[in-house]
mmCIF file of C-alpha atoms in Angstrom:
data_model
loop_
_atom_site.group_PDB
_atom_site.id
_atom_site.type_symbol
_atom_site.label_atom_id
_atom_site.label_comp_id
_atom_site.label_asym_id
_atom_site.label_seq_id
_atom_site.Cartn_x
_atom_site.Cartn_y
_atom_site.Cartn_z
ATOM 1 C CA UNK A 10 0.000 0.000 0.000
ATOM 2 C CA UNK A 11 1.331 3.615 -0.662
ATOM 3 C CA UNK A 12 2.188 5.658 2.009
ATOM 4 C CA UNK A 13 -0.273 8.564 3.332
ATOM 5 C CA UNK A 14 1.785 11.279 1.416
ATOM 6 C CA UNK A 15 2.295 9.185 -1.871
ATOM 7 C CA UNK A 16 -1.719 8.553 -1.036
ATOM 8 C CA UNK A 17 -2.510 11.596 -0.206
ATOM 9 C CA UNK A 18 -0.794 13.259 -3.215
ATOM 10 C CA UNK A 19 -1.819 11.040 -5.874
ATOM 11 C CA UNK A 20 -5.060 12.791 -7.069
ATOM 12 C CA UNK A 21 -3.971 16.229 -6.450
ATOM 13 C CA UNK A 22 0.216 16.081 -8.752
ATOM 14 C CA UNK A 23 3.118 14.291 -9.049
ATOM 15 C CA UNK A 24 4.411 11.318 -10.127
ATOM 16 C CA UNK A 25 2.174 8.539 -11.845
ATOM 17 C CA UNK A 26 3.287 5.336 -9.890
ATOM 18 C CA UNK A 27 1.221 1.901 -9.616
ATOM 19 C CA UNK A 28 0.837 2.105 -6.004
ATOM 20 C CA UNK A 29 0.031 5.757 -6.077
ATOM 21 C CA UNK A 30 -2.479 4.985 -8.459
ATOM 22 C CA UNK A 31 -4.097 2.291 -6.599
ATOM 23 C CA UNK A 32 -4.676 5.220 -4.204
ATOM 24 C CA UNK A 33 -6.663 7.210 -6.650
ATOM 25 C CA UNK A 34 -8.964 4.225 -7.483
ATOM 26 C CA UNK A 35 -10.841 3.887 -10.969
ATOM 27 C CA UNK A 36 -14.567 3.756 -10.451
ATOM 28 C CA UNK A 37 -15.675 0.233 -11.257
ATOM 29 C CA UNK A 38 -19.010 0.050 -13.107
ATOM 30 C CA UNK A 39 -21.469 -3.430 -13.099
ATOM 31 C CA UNK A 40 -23.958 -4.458 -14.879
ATOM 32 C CA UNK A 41 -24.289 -4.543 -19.006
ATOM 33 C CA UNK A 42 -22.945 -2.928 -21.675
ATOM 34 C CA UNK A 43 -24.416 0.596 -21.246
ATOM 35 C CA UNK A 44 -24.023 0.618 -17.564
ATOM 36 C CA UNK A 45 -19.724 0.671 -18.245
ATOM 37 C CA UNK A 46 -20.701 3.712 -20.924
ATOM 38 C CA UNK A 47 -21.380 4.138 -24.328
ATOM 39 C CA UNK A 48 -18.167 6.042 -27.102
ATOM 40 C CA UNK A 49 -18.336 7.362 -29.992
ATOM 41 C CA UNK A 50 -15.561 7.660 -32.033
ATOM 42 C CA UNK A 51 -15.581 9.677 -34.812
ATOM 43 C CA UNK A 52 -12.675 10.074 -37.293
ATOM 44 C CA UNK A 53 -11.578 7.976 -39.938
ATOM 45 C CA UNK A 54 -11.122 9.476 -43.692
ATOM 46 C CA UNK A 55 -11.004 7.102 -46.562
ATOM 47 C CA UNK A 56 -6.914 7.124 -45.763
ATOM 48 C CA UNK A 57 -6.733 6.617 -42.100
ATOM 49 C CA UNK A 58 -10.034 4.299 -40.933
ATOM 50 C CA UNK A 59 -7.225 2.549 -38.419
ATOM 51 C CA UNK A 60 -7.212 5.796 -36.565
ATOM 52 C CA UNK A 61 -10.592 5.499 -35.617
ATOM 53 C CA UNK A 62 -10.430 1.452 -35.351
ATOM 54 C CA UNK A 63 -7.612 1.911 -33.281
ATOM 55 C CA UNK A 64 -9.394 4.486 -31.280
ATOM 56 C CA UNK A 65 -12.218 2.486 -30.532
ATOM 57 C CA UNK A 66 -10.765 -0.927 -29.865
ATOM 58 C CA UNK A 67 -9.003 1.054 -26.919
ATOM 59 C CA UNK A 68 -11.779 2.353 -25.127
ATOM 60 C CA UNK A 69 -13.555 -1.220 -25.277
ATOM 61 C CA UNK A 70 -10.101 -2.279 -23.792
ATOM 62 C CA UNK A 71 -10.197 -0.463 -20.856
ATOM 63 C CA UNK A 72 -13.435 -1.416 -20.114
ATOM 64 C CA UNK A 73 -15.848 0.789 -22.305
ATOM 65 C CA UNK A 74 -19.224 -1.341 -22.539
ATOM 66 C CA UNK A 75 -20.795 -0.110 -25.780
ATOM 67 C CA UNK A 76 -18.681 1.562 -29.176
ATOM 68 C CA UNK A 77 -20.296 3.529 -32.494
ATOM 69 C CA UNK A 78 -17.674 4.614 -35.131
ATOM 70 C CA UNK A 79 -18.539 7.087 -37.425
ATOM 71 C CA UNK A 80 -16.462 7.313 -40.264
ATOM 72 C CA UNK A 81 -16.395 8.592 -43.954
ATOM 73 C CA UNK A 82 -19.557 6.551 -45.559
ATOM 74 C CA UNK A 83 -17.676 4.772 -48.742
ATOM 75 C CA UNK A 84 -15.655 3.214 -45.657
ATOM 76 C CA UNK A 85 -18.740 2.075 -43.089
ATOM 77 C CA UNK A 86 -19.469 -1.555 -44.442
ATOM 78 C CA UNK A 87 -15.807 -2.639 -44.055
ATOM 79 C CA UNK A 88 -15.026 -0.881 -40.859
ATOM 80 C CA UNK A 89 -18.499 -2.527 -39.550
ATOM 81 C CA UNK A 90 -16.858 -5.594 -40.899
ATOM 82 C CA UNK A 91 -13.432 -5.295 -39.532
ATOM 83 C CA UNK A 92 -14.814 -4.144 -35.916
ATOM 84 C CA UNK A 93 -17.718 -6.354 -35.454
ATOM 85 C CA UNK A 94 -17.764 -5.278 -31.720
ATOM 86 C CA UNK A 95 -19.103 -1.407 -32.924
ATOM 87 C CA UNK A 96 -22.015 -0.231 -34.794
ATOM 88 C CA UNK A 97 -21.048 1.826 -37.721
ATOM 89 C CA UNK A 98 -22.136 5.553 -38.828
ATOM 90 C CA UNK A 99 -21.314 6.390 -42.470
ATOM 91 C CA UNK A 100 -20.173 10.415 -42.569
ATOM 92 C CA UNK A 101 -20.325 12.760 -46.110
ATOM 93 C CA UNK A 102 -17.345 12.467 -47.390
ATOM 94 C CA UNK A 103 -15.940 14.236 -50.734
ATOM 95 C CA UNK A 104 -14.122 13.196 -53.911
ATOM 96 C CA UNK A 105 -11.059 12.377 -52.064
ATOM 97 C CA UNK A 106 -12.914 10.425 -48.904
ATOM 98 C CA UNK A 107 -11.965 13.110 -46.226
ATOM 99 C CA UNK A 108 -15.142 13.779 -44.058
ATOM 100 C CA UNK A 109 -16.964 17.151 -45.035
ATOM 101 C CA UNK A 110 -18.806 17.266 -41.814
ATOM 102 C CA UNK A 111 -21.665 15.334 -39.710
ATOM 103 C CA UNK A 112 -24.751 15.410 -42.686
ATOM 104 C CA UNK A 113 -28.201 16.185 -41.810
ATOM 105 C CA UNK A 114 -28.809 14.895 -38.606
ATOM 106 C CA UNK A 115 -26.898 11.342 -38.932
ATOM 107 C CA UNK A 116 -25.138 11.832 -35.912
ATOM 108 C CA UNK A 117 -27.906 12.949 -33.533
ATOM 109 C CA UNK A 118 -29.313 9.601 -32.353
ATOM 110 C CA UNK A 119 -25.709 8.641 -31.737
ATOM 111 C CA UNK A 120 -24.602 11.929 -29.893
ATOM 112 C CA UNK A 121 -27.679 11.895 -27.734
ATOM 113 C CA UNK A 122 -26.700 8.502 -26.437
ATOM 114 C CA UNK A 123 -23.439 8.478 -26.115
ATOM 115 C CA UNK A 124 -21.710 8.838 -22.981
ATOM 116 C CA UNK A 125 -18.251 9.748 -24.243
ATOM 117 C CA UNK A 126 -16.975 11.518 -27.853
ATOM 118 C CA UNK A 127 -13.841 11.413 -28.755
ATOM 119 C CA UNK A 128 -13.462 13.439 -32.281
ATOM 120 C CA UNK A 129 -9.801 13.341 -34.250
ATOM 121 C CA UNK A 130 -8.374 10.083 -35.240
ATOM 122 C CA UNK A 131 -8.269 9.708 -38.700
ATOM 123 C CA UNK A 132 -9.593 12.921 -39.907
ATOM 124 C CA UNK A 133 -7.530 14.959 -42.438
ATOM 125 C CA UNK A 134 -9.477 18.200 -43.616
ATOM 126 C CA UNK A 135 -9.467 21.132 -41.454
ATOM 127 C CA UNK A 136 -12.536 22.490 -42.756
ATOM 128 C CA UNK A 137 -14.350 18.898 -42.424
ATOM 129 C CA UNK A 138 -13.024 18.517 -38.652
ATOM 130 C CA UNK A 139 -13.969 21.903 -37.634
ATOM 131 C CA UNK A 140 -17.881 21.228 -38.905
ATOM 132 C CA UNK A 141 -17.525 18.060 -37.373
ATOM 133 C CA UNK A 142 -16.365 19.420 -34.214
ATOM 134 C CA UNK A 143 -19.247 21.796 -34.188
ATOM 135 C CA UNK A 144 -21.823 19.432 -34.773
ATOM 136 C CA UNK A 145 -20.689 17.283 -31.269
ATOM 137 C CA UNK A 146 -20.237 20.694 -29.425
ATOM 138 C CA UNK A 147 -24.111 21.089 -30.691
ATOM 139 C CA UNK A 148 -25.324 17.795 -30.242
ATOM 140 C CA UNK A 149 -24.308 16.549 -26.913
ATOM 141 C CA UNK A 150 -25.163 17.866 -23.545
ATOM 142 C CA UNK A 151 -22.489 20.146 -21.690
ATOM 143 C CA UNK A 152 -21.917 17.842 -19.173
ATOM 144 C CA UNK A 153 -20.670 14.584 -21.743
ATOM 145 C CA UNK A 154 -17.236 14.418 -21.602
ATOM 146 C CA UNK A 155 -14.790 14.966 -24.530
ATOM 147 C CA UNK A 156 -11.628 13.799 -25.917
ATOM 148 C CA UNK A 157 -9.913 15.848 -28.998
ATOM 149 C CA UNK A 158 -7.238 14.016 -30.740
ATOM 150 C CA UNK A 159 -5.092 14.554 -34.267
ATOM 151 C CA UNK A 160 -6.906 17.601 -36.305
ATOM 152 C CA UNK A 161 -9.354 18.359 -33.672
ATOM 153 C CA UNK A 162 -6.797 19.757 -32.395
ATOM 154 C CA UNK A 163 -5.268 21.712 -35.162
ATOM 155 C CA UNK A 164 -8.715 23.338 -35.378
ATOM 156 C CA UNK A 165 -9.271 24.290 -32.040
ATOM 157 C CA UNK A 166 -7.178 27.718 -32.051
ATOM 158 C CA UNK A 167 -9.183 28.635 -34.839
ATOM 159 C CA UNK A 168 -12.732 27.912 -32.782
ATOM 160 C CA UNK A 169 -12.983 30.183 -30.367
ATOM 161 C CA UNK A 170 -16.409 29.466 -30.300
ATOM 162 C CA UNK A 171 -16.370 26.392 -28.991
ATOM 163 C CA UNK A 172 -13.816 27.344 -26.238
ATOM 164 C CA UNK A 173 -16.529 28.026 -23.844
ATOM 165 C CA UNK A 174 -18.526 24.832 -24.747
ATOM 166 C CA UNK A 175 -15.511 23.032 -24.055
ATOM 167 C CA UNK A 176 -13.828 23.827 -20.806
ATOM 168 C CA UNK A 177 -14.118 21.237 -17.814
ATOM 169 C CA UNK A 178 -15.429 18.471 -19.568
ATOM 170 C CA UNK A 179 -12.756 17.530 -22.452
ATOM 171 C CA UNK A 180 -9.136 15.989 -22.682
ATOM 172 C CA UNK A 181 -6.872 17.036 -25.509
ATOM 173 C CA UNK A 182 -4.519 14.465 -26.140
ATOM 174 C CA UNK A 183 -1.773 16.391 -28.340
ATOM 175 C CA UNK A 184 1.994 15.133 -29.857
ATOM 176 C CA UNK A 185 4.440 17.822 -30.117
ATOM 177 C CA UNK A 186 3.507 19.106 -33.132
ATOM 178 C CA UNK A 187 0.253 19.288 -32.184
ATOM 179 C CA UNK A 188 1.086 21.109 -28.949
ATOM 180 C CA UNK A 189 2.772 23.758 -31.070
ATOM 181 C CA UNK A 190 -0.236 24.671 -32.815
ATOM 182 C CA UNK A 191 -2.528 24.607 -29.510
ATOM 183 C CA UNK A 192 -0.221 27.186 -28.459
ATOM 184 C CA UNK A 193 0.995 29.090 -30.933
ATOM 185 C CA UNK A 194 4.608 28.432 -31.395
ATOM 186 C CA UNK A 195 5.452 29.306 -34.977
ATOM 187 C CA UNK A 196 2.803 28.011 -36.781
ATOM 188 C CA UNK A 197 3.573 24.400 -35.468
ATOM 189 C CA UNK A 198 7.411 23.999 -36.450
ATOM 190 C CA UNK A 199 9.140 24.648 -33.274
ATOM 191 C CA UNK A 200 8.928 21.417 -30.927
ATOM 192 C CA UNK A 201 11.359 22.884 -28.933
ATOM 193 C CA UNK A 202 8.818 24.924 -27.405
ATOM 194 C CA UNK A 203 7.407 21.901 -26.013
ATOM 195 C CA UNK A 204 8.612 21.141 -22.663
ATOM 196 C CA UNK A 205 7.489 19.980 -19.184
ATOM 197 C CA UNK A 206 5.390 22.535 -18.706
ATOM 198 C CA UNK A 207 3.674 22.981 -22.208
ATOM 199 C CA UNK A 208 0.797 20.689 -21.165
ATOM 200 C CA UNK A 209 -0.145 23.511 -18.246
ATOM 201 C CA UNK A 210 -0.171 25.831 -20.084
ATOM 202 C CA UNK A 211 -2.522 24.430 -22.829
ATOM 203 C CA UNK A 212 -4.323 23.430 -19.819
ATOM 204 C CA UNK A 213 -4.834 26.798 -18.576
ATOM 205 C CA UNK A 214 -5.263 28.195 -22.241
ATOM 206 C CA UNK A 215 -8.246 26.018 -22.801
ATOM 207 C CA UNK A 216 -9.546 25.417 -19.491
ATOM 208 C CA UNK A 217 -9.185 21.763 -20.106
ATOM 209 C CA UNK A 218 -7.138 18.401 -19.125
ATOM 210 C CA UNK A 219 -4.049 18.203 -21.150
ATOM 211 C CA UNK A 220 -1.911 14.859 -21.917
ATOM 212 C CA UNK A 221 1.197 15.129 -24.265
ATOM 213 C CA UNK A 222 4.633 13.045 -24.258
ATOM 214 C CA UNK A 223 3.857 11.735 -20.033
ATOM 215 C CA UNK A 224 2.987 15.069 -19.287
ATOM 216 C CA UNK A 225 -0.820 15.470 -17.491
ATOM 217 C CA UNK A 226 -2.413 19.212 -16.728
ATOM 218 C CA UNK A 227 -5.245 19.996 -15.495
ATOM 219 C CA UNK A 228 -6.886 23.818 -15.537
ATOM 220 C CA UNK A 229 -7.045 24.030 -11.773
ATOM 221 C CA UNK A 230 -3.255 23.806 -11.924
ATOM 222 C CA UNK A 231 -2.051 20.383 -10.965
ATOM 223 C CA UNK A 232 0.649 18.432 -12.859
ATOM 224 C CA UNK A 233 1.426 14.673 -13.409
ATOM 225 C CA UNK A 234 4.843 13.245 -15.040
ATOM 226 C CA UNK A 235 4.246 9.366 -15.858
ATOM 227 C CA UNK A 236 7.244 7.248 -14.963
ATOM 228 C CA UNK A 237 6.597 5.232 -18.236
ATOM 229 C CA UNK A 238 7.575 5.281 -21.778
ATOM 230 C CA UNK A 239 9.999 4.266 -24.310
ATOM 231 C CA UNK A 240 10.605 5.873 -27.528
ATOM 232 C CA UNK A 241 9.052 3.288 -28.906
ATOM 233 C CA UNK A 242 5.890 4.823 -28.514
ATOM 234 C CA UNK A 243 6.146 7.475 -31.110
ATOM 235 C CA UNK A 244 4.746 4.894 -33.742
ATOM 236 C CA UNK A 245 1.986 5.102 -36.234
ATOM 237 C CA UNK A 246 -1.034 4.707 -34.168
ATOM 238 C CA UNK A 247 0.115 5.112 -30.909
ATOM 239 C CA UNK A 248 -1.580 8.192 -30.031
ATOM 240 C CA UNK A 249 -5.091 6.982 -31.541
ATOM 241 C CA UNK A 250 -4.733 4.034 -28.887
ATOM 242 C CA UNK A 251 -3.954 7.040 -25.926
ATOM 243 C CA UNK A 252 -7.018 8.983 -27.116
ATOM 244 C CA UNK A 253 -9.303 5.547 -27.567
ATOM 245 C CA UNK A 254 -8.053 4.858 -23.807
ATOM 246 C CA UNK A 255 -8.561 7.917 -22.174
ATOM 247 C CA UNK A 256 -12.031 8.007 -24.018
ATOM 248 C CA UNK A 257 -12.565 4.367 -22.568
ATOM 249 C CA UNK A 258 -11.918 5.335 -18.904
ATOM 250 C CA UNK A 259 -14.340 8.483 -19.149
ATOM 251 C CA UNK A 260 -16.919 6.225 -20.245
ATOM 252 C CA UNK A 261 -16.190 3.809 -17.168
ATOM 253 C CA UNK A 262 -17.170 7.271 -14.836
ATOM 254 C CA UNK A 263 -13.886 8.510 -14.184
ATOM 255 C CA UNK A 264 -13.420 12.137 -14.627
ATOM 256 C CA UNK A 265 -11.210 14.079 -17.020
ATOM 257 C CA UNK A 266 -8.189 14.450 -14.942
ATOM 258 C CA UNK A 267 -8.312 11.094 -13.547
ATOM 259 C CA UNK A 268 -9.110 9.037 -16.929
ATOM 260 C CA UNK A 269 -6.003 11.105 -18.542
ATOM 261 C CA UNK A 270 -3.744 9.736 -15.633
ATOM 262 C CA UNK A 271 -4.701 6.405 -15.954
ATOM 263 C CA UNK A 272 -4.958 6.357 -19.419
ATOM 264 C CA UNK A 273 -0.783 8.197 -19.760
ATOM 265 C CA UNK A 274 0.156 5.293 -17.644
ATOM 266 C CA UNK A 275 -1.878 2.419 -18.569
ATOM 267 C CA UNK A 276 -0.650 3.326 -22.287
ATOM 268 C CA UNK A 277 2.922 3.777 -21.341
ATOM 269 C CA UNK A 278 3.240 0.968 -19.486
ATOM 270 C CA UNK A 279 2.054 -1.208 -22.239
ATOM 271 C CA UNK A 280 4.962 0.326 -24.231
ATOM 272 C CA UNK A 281 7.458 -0.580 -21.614
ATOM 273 C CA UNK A 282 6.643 -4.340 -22.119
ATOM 274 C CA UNK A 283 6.489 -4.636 -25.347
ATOM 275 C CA UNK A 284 9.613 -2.811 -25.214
ATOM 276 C CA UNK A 285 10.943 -5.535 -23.401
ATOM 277 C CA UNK A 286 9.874 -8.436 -25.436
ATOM 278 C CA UNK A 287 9.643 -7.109 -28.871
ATOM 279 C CA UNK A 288 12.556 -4.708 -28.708
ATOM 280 C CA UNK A 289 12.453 -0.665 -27.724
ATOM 281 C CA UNK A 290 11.567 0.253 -31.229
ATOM 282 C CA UNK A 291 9.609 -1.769 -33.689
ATOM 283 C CA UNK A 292 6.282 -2.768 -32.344
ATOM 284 C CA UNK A 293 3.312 -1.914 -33.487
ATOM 285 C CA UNK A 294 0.412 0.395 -31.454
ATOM 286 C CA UNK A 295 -2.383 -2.891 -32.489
ATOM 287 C CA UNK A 296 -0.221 -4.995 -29.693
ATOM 288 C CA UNK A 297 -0.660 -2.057 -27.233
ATOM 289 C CA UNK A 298 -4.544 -2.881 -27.328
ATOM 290 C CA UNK A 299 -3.897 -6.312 -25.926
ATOM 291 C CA UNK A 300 -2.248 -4.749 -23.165
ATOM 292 C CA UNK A 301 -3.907 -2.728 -21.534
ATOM 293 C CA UNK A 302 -6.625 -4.562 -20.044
ATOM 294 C CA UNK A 303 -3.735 -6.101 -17.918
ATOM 295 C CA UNK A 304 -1.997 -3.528 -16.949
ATOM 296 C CA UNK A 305 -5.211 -1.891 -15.318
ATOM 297 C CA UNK A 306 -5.437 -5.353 -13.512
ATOM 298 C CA UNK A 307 -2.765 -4.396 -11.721
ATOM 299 C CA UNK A 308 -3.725 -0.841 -11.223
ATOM 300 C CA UNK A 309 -6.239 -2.297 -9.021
ATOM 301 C CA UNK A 310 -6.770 -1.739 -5.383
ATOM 302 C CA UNK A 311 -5.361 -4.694 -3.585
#
């Protein structure tokens, strides 16, 4: 068991261990399907469906009871195929399959049931993403937590809104280059901007929950540094998998700070062992999915 400062700490900053974790305990939902929360993902251009299969596969891994992917339409039969575990939404879509925005009114059944949306993975036209984006802000109620991944976030500056609609109930989970843009740092080519304290002040920016490269910032001002991570996790995928995870553990009734925590170090730690038996480079973010069911085993109260 942790001791009462590492205990005492855990929730408010600091390090992400497994025993301080086991302090700050996940909620632990019973029952069916929809009582462990319903997702939406929604993401995938004719290009990139894995981002949003990826996505969604994590947040059923973490414990998610019920998935919906909506995607670019000319892709919904196969994804529906290749993810038998998730209904499937087809989006508009133009001549080059990136999604132009949410239709006329497909999303809203979906929306109004769901009990998390995460919006990004996969998507690859500004202009699409930002109607998109709109369309969730619009459709959900301001209490339904979001996550905002890949060109969600390169929109946001741009939304201001939507900045409103969005504080205290959404995670961003940036890259570096994605951080530059959320705050301004030469149109997005300097990562060197991004250091240890980039994530608080997105954070603070945004008035949301931040999680970039182990970093984890909250609005109110408190700060976790995950004591996970190999390089190996900069890999194709990798970050759909973080935002599928953290959407997972919102749906599961943890709140934003505390599902970006758990999700950091559930998906770092998964790196760390396939670091170990596939090598520190070289593995793919698919085998993280298979992962992190166990590691959150063990993030378990004993």
């Amino acid at each position: 068991m942790p001791d009462g400062d590492e205990a005492a700490g855990t929730s408010t900053g600091g390090t992400l261990t497994p025993a301080a974790l086991r302090a700050w305990p996940l909620p632990e939902p019973t029952g069916g399907k929809d009582a462990r929360g319903g997702v939406l993902v929604v993401g995938g251009a004719r290009r990139t469906p894995g981002a949003a299969m990826l996505a969604g596969l994590a947040a059923l891994r973490v414990g998610a009871g019920r998935l919906t992917l909506a995607v670019a339409g000319s892709l919904a039969p196969h994804v529906a195929v290749a993810v038998p575990e998730a209904g499937v939404v087809g989006l508009p879509e133009d001549a080059h399959g990136s999604v132009t925005g949410a239709g006329d009114g497909v999303l809203d059944g979906e929306l109004a049931r769901a009990d998390v949306v995460v919006v990004g993975p996969g998507l690859d036209a500004p202009d699409g993403t930002l109607a998109v984006l709109r369309a969730v802000v619009a459709g959900t109620a301001g209490d339904v937590p979001l996550v905002l991944d890949a060109f969600a976030l390169g929109v946001l500056p741009d939304a201001q809104d939507l900045h409103e609609a969005l504080r205290g109930r959404t995670v961003l989970t940036p890259n570096a280059t994605e951080m530059t843009y959320l705050l301004g740092l030469d149109d997005g080519a300097d990562e060197d901007g991004v250091d240890d304290g980039a994530a608080a002040r997105a954070a603070g920016r945004y008035g949301v929950v931040v999680a970039c490269a182990g970093a984890v910032a909250a609005p109110d001002g408190r700060r976790w540094r995950s004591s996970t991570g190999y390089s190996g996790l900069g890999t194709s995928g990798s970050g759909d998998v973080l935002a599928g995870a953290v959407g997972g553990l919102l749906a599961r009734g943890a709140d934003p700070a505390q599902a970006a925590c758990f999700g950091v170090e559930a998906h770092g730690t998964a790196g760390d062992r396939l670091a170990a038996r596939v090598g520190p480079q070289g593995y793919l973010a698919r085998e993280l999915l298979d992962e992190l069911p166990r590691v959150l085993v063990e993030l378990r109260v004993r």
